[in-house]
Amino acid sequence: MTQEDGDLDSLVRKRIRALRVAQGWSLDELATRARLSPSSLSRIENGQRRLALDQLVTLARALDTTLDQLVETDTDDVIVSPMIDSGHATMRWPIRAEPGMTVMRQRMTTPPPDNPASLRAHSGREWLVVLSGVAVLLLGNRRFRVETNQAAEFPTMLPHAIGTAGGPCEILGIFDREARRGHNADKKS
């Protein structure tokens, strides 16, 4: 085993323990969820038992994480610069850990459309928070007023649109791959 392998081994063991503690679980609770004996789990966490791949998969599932996240070591590139679209007053940041997920900041200056035919529907989910001002979110035939520091989450298969309520507002949104694709298609039409 190389020094690098030993570092990874130690890192994974620390993560297992840290995730267990963060969940508020005892050794017994995680051991039950992972179908291990508490003594085996203790020896895994303390480095007294060899880590087997099948145990790592089971522990990752029990801890509600992925094997990739449990063994990830790449932390060199943590800063993400925005992609700026000045034509649409947006800034976008991809989320590397979740390919297809995007965070977008947008300044809005117009109210949502009056015509229900202008509402768009597409696959996906969106989450947004109003950073400043007041936004109006149209979902189907419902109208929601979303104030500063309030958030909204919805499936984008509902016809929807967002705009301002009487003045400029800024929103920060998180879009899954399908929602982002739907919005990109809307911009092109």
C-alpha positions as a Python dict, from the first residue, in 0.01 Angstrom:
ca = {
    (1, 'M'): (0, 0, 0),
    (2, 'T'): (140, 340, -99),
    (3, 'Q'): (125, 650, 119),
    (4, 'E'): (-149, 786, -109),
    (5, 'D'): (-355, 466, -66),
    (6, 'G'): (-314, 494, 312),
    (7, 'D'): (-431, 855, 303),
    (8, 'L'): (-744, 757, 107),
    (9, 'D'): (-812, 468, 343),
    (10, 'S'): (-786, 701, 643),
    (11, 'L'): (-1001, 966, 472),
    (12, 'V'): (-1280, 718, 393),
    (13, 'R'): (-1282, 586, 750),
    (14, 'K'): (-1305, 941, 887),
    (15, 'R'): (-1590, 1020, 648),
    (16, 'I'): (-1784, 712, 754),
    (17, 'R'): (-1756, 812, 1119),
    (18, 'A'): (-1828, 1181, 1049),
    (19, 'L'): (-2139, 1097, 845),
    (20, 'R'): (-2261, 858, 1115),
    (21, 'V'): (-2212, 1123, 1385),
    (22, 'A'): (-2373, 1394, 1168),
    (23, 'Q'): (-2683, 1174, 1137),
    (24, 'G'): (-2686, 1136, 1515),
    (25, 'W'): (-2651, 759, 1487),
    (26, 'S'): (-2473, 529, 1727),
    (27, 'L'): (-2247, 249, 1605),
    (28, 'D'): (-2537, 11, 1666),
    (29, 'E'): (-2777, 215, 1450),
    (30, 'L'): (-2545, 240, 1150),
    (31, 'A'): (-2436, -122, 1189),
    (32, 'T'): (-2801, -231, 1175),
    (33, 'R'): (-2867, -18, 866),
    (34, 'A'): (-2553, -155, 695),
    (35, 'R'): (-2614, -513, 813),
    (36, 'L'): (-2280, -526, 994),
    (37, 'S'): (-2202, -607, 1353),
    (38, 'P'): (-2130, -302, 1570),
    (39, 'S'): (-1783, -441, 1645),
    (40, 'S'): (-1706, -478, 1271),
    (41, 'L'): (-1819, -121, 1208),
    (42, 'S'): (-1608, 3, 1500),
    (43, 'R'): (-1301, -177, 1362),
    (44, 'I'): (-1369, -30, 1015),
    (45, 'E'): (-1391, 323, 1156),
    (46, 'N'): (-1077, 275, 1367),
    (47, 'G'): (-865, 119, 1092),
    (48, 'Q'): (-842, -221, 1261),
    (49, 'R'): (-1033, -397, 982),
    (50, 'R'): (-967, -393, 611),
    (51, 'L'): (-1218, -199, 402),
    (52, 'A'): (-1385, -422, 144),
    (53, 'L'): (-1553, -275, -162),
    (54, 'D'): (-1886, -448, -93),
    (55, 'Q'): (-1885, -303, 261),
    (56, 'L'): (-1814, 46, 126),
    (57, 'V'): (-2110, 22, -111),
    (58, 'T'): (-2335, -98, 172),
    (59, 'L'): (-2208, 174, 408),
    (60, 'A'): (-2253, 445, 144),
    (61, 'R'): (-2616, 340, 93),
    (62, 'A'): (-2679, 322, 466),
    (63, 'L'): (-2531, 672, 507),
    (64, 'D'): (-2745, 804, 219),
    (65, 'T'): (-2446, 900, 6),
    (66, 'T'): (-2269, 754, -295),
    (67, 'L'): (-1953, 552, -318),
    (68, 'D'): (-1805, 831, -533),
    (69, 'Q'): (-1869, 1088, -261),
    (70, 'L'): (-1730, 858, 5),
    (71, 'V'): (-1396, 815, -176),
    (72, 'E'): (-1369, 1151, -357),
    (73, 'T'): (-1030, 1319, -310),
    (74, 'D'): (-1027, 1591, -578),
    (75, 'T'): (-1057, 1921, -392),
    (76, 'D'): (-809, 2121, -599),
    (77, 'D'): (-1064, 2291, -823),
    (78, 'V'): (-1325, 2425, -581),
    (79, 'I'): (-1382, 2770, -733),
    (80, 'V'): (-1636, 2791, -1018),
    (81, 'S'): (-1653, 3108, -1227),
    (82, 'P'): (-1990, 3213, -1368),
    (83, 'M'): (-2094, 3200, -1730),
    (84, 'I'): (-2245, 3541, -1800),
    (85, 'D'): (-2533, 3594, -2042),
    (86, 'S'): (-2576, 3972, -2045),
    (87, 'G'): (-2852, 3946, -2307),
    (88, 'H'): (-3075, 3767, -2054),
    (89, 'A'): (-2924, 3933, -1741),
    (90, 'T'): (-2814, 3596, -1602),
    (91, 'M'): (-2511, 3435, -1445),
    (92, 'R'): (-2490, 3052, -1441),
    (93, 'W'): (-2269, 2815, -1243),
    (94, 'P'): (-2260, 2438, -1315),
    (95, 'I'): (-2260, 2205, -1015),
    (96, 'R'): (-1975, 1962, -1082),
    (97, 'A'): (-2085, 1703, -827),
    (98, 'E'): (-2426, 1678, -995),
    (99, 'P'): (-2372, 1693, -1372),
    (100, 'G'): (-2662, 1870, -1534),
    (101, 'M'): (-2749, 2078, -1227),
    (102, 'T'): (-2705, 2454, -1266),
    (103, 'V'): (-2730, 2750, -1031),
    (104, 'M'): (-2847, 3071, -1198),
    (105, 'R'): (-2871, 3429, -1075),
    (106, 'Q'): (-3107, 3652, -1271),
    (107, 'R'): (-3216, 4015, -1247),
    (108, 'M'): (-3574, 4063, -1361),
    (109, 'T'): (-3736, 4392, -1456),
    (110, 'T'): (-4066, 4289, -1619),
    (111, 'P'): (-4381, 4136, -1472),
    (112, 'P'): (-4486, 3784, -1571),
    (113, 'P'): (-4691, 3756, -1891),
    (114, 'D'): (-5065, 3829, -1878),
    (115, 'N'): (-5148, 3572, -2144),
    (116, 'P'): (-5177, 3216, -2005),
    (117, 'A'): (-5060, 3086, -2346),
    (118, 'S'): (-4720, 3244, -2266),
    (119, 'L'): (-4661, 3005, -1974),
    (120, 'R'): (-4407, 2731, -2049),
    (121, 'A'): (-4400, 2368, -1936),
    (122, 'H'): (-4113, 2123, -1971),
    (123, 'S'): (-3957, 1831, -1788),
    (124, 'G'): (-3764, 1892, -1467),
    (125, 'R'): (-3773, 2067, -1130),
    (126, 'E'): (-3677, 2417, -1025),
    (127, 'W'): (-3593, 2577, -693),
    (128, 'L'): (-3551, 2950, -655),
    (129, 'V'): (-3499, 3208, -382),
    (130, 'V'): (-3566, 3581, -417),
    (131, 'L'): (-3250, 3771, -326),
    (132, 'S'): (-3403, 4118, -351),
    (133, 'G'): (-3736, 4269, -446),
    (134, 'V'): (-4057, 4074, -495),
    (135, 'A'): (-4119, 3814, -766),
    (136, 'V'): (-4448, 3684, -901),
    (137, 'L'): (-4453, 3313, -985),
    (138, 'L'): (-4731, 3186, -1208),
    (139, 'L'): (-4796, 2811, -1182),
    (140, 'G'): (-5085, 2693, -1395),
    (141, 'N'): (-5377, 2914, -1296),
    (142, 'R'): (-5225, 3008, -958),
    (143, 'R'): (-5029, 3325, -879),
    (144, 'F'): (-4771, 3336, -596),
    (145, 'R'): (-4602, 3642, -451),
    (146, 'V'): (-4245, 3544, -352),
    (147, 'E'): (-4077, 3803, -131),
    (148, 'T'): (-3709, 3861, -48),
    (149, 'N'): (-3560, 3553, 125),
    (150, 'Q'): (-3858, 3335, 39),
    (151, 'A'): (-3807, 3030, -182),
    (152, 'A'): (-4024, 2828, -417),
    (153, 'E'): (-3983, 2476, -555),
    (154, 'F'): (-4198, 2321, -823),
    (155, 'P'): (-4211, 2061, -1101),
    (156, 'T'): (-4166, 2239, -1433),
    (157, 'M'): (-4429, 2024, -1603),
    (158, 'L'): (-4671, 2279, -1457),
    (159, 'P'): (-4705, 2570, -1699),
    (160, 'H'): (-4507, 2850, -1535),
    (161, 'A'): (-4353, 3194, -1565),
    (162, 'I'): (-4182, 3434, -1327),
    (163, 'G'): (-4150, 3810, -1327),
    (164, 'T'): (-4139, 4109, -1096),
    (165, 'A'): (-4404, 4267, -878),
    (166, 'G'): (-4371, 4642, -925),
    (167, 'G'): (-3994, 4677, -949),
    (168, 'P'): (-3672, 4492, -1024),
    (169, 'C'): (-3596, 4170, -840),
    (170, 'E'): (-3308, 3926, -830),
    (171, 'I'): (-3351, 3553, -800),
    (172, 'L'): (-3114, 3263, -751),
    (173, 'G'): (-3242, 2941, -903),
    (174, 'I'): (-3128, 2580, -909),
    (175, 'F'): (-3230, 2381, -1214),
    (176, 'D'): (-3193, 2012, -1280),
    (177, 'R'): (-3077, 1902, -1627),
    (178, 'E'): (-3427, 1882, -1775),
    (179, 'A'): (-3539, 2219, -1637),
    (180, 'R'): (-3223, 2385, -1770),
    (181, 'R'): (-3282, 2230, -2114),
    (182, 'G'): (-3640, 2357, -2111),
    (183, 'H'): (-3528, 2711, -2030),
    (184, 'N'): (-3258, 2705, -2297),
    (185, 'A'): (-3520, 2596, -2552),
    (186, 'D'): (-3752, 2881, -2436),
    (187, 'K'): (-3474, 3138, -2495),
    (188, 'K'): (-3424, 3013, -2852),
    (189, 'S'): (-3793, 3036, -2944),
}
